[in-house]
PDB file of C-alpha atoms in Angstrom:
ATOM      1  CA  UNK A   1       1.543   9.144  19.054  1.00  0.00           C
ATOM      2  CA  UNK A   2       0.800  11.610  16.567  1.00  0.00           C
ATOM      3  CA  UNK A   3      -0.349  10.514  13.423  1.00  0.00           C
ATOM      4  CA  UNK A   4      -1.263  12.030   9.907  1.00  0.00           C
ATOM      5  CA  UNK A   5      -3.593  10.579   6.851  1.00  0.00           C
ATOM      6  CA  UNK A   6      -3.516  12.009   3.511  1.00  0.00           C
ATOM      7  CA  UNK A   7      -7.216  13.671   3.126  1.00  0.00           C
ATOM      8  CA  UNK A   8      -8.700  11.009   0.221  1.00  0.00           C
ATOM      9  CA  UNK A   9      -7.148   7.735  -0.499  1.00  0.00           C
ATOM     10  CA  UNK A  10      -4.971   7.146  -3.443  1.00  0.00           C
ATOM     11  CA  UNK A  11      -6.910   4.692  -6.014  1.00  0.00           C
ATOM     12  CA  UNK A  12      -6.821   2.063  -9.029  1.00  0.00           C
ATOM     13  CA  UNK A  13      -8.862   0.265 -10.702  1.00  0.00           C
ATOM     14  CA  UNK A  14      -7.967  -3.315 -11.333  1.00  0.00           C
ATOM     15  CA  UNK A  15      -9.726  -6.069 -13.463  1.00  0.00           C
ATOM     16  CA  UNK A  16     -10.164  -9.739 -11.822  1.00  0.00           C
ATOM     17  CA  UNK A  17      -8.250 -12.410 -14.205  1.00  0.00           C
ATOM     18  CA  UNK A  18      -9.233 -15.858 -14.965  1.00  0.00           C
ATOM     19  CA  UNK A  19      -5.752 -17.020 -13.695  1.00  0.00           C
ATOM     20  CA  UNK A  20      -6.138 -15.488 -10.384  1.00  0.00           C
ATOM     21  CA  UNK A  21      -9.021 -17.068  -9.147  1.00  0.00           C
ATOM     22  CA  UNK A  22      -9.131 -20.484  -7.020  1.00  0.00           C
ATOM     23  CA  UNK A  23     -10.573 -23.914  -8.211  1.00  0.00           C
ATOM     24  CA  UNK A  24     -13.905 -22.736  -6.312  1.00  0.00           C
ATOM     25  CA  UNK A  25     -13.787 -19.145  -8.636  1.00  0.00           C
ATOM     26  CA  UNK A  26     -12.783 -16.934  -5.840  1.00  0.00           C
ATOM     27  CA  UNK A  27     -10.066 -14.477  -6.005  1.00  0.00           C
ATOM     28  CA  UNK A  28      -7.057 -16.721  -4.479  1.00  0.00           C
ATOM     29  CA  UNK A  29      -6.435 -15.224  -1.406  1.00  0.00           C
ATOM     30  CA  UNK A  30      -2.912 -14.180  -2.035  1.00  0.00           C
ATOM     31  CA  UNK A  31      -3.870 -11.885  -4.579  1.00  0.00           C
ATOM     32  CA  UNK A  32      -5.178  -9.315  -2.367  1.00  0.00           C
ATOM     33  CA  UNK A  33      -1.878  -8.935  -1.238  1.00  0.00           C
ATOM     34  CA  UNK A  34      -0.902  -8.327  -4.660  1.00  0.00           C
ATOM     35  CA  UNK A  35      -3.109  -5.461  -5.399  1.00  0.00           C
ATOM     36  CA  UNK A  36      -2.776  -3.776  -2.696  1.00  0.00           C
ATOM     37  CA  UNK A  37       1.171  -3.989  -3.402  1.00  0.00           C
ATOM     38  CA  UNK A  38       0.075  -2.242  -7.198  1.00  0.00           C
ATOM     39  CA  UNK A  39      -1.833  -0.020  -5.432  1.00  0.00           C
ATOM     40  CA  UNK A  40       0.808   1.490  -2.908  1.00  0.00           C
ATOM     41  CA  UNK A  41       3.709   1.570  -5.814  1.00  0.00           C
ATOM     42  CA  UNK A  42       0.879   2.886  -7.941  1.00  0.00           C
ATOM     43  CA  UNK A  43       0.162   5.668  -5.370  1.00  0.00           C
ATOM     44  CA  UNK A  44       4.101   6.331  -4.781  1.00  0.00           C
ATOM     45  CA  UNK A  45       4.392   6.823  -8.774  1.00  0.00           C
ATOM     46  CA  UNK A  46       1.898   9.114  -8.410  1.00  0.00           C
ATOM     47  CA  UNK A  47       3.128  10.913  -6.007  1.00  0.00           C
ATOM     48  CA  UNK A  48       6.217  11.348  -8.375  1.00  0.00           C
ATOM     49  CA  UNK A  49       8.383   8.474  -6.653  1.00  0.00           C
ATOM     50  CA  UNK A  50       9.763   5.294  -8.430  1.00  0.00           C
ATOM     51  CA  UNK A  51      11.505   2.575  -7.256  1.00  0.00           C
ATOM     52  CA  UNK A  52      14.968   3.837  -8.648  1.00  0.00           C
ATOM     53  CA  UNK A  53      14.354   6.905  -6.718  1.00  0.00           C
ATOM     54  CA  UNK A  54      14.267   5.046  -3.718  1.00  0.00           C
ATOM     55  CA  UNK A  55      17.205   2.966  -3.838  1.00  0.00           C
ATOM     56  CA  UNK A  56      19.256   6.221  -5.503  1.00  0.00           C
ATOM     57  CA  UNK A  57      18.706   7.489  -1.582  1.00  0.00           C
ATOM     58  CA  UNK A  58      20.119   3.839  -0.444  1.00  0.00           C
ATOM     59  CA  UNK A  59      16.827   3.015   1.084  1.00  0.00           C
ATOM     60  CA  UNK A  60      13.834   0.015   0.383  1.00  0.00           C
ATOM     61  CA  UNK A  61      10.360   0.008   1.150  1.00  0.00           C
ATOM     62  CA  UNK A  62       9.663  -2.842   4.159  1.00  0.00           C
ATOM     63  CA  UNK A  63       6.671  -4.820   5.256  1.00  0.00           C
ATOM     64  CA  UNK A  64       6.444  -5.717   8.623  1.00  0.00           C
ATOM     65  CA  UNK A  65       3.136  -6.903   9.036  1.00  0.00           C
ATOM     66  CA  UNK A  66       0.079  -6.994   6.802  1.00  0.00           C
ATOM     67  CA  UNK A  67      -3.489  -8.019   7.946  1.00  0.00           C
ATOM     68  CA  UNK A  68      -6.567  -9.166   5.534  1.00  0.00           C
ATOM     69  CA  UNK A  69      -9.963  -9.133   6.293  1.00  0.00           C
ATOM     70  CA  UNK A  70     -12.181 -10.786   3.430  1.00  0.00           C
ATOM     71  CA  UNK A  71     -15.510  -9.420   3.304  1.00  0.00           C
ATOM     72  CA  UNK A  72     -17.312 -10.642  -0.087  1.00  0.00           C
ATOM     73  CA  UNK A  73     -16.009 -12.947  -3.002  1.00  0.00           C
ATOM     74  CA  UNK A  74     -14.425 -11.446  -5.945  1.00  0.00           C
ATOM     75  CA  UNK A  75     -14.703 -13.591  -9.152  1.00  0.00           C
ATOM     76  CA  UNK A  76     -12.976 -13.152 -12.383  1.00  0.00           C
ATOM     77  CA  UNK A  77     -14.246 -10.513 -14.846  1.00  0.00           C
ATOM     78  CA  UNK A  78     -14.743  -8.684 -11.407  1.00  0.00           C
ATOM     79  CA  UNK A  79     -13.488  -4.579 -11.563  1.00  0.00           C
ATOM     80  CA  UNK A  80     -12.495  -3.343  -8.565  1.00  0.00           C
ATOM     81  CA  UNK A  81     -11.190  -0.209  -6.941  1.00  0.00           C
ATOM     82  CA  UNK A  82      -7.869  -0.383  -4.535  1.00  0.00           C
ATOM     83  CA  UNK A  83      -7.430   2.664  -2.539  1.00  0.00           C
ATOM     84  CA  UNK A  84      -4.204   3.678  -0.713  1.00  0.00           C
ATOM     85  CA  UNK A  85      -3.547   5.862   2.449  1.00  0.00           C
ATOM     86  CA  UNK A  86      -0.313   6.314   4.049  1.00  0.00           C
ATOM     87  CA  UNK A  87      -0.798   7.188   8.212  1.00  0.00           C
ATOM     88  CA  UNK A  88       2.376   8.500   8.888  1.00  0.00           C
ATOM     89  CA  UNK A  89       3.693   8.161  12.908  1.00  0.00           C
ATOM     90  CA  UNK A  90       6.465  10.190  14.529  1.00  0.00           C
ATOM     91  CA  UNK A  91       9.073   7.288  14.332  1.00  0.00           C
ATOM     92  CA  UNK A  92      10.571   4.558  11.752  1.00  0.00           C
ATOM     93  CA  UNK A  93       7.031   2.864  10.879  1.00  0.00           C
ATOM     94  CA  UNK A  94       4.085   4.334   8.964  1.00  0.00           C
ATOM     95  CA  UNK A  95       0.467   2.102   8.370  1.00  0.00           C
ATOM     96  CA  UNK A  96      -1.217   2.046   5.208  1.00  0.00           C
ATOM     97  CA  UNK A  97      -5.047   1.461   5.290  1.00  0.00           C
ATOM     98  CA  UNK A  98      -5.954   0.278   1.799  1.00  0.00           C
ATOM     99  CA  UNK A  99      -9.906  -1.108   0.836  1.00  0.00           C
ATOM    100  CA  UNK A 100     -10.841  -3.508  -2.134  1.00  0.00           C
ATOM    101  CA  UNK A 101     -14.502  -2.053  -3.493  1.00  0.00           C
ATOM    102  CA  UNK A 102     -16.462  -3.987  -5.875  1.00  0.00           C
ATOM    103  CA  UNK A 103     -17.607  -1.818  -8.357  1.00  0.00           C
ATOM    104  CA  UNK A 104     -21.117  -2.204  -6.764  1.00  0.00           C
ATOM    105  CA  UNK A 105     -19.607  -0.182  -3.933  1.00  0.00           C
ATOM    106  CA  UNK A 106     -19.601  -3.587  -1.462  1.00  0.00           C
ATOM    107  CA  UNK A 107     -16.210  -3.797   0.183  1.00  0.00           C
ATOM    108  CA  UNK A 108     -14.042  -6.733  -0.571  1.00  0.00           C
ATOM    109  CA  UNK A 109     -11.748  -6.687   1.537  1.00  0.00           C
ATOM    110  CA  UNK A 110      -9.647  -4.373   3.917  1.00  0.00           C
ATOM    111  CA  UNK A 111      -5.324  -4.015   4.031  1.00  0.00           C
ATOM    112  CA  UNK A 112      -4.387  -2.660   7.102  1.00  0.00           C
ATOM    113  CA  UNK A 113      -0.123  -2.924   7.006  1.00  0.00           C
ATOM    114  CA  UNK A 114       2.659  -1.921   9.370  1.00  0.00           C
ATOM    115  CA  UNK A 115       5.561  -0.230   7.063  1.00  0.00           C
ATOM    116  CA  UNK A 116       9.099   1.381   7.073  1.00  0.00           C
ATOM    117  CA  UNK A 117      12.176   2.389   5.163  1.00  0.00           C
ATOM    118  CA  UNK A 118      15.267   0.263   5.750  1.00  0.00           C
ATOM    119  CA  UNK A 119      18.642   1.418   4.781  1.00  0.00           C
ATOM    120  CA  UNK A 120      20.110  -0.897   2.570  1.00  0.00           C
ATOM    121  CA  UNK A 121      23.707  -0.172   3.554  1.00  0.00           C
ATOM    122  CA  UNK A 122      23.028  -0.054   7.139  1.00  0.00           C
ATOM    123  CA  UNK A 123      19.725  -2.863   7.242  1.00  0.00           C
ATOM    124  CA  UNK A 124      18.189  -0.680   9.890  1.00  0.00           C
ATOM    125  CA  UNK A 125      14.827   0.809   9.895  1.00  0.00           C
ATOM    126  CA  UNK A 126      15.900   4.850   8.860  1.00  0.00           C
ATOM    127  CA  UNK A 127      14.777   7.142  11.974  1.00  0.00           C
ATOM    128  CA  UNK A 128      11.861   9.058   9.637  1.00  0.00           C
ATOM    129  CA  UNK A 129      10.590   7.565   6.588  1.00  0.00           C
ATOM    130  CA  UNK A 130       8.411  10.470   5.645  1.00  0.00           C
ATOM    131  CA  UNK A 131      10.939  12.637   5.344  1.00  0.00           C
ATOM    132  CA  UNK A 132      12.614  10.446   2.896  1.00  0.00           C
ATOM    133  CA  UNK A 133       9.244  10.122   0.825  1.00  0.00           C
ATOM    134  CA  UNK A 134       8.705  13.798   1.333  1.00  0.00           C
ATOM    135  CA  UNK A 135      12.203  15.100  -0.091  1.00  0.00           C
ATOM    136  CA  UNK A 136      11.342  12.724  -3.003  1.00  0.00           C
ATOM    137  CA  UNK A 137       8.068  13.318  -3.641  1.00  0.00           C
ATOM    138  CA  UNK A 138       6.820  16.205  -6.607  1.00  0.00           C
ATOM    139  CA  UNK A 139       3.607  15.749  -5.029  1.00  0.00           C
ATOM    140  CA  UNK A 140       3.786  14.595  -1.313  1.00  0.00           C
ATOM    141  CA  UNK A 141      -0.013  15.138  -1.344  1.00  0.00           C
ATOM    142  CA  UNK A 142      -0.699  12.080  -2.601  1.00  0.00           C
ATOM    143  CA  UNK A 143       0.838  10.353   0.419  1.00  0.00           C
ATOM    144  CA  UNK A 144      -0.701  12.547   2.958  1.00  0.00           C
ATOM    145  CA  UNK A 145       2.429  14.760   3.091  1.00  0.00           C
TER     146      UNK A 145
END
């Protein structure tokens, strides 16, 4: 399979709150899912592409599988860094490698997730997401396009 990266990763910074942190003052592990989620919209806004964009073409944004690998704590008052790259395949799914970096530069944690574009009329994975992302996008660049 063929595949494609955009040539630097899309990324935001994002602030550790109190309120996301577990009664041992680690970032609850859920969270990570949760920025990396800001990031990718965050990347797809940049790109020029909102959620209303998306659904105007009758299609949805899907995870199908999402792996986290914790590498140090994060603790509130903690800034981080969430980068975003889109690996686009040849057929209905596309990855998304995404890295939490302290701002010492010591990686936090790593997204690796399995995506695609369902069509809400249809609810089947569409045949080429990145053409769907591409026709939408005013810069595709961002995503690697």
């Amino acid at each position: 399979m063929s595949q494609h990266s955009s040539p630097e990763p899309f990324s935001v910074g994002i602030s550790v709150r109190g309120y996301e942190t577990d009664s041992q003052g680690h970032l609850n592990q859920s969270v990570y899912l949760q920025y990396a989620e800001h990031a990718r919209w965050s990347a797809l806004r940049a790109a020029g592409i909102d959620q209303s964009d998306l659904l105007g073409k009758g299609v949805g944004p899907v995870a199908l599988e999402n792996t986290v690998r914790y590498r140090s704590e994060l603790r509130a008052g903690d800034e981080v860094e969430v980068t975003c790259r889109f690996v686009w395949g040849e057929r209905k799914t596309f990855r998304i490698e995404q890295t939490v970096v302290r701002a010492d530069g010591k990686v936090a944690a790593t997204v690796s997730g399995l995506g695609g574009l369902l069509d809400l009329k249809e609810r089947r994975m569409v045949e080429d997401p990145k053409e769907y992302f591409r026709a939408l996008a005013s810069d595709p660049r961002v995503l690697g396009l």
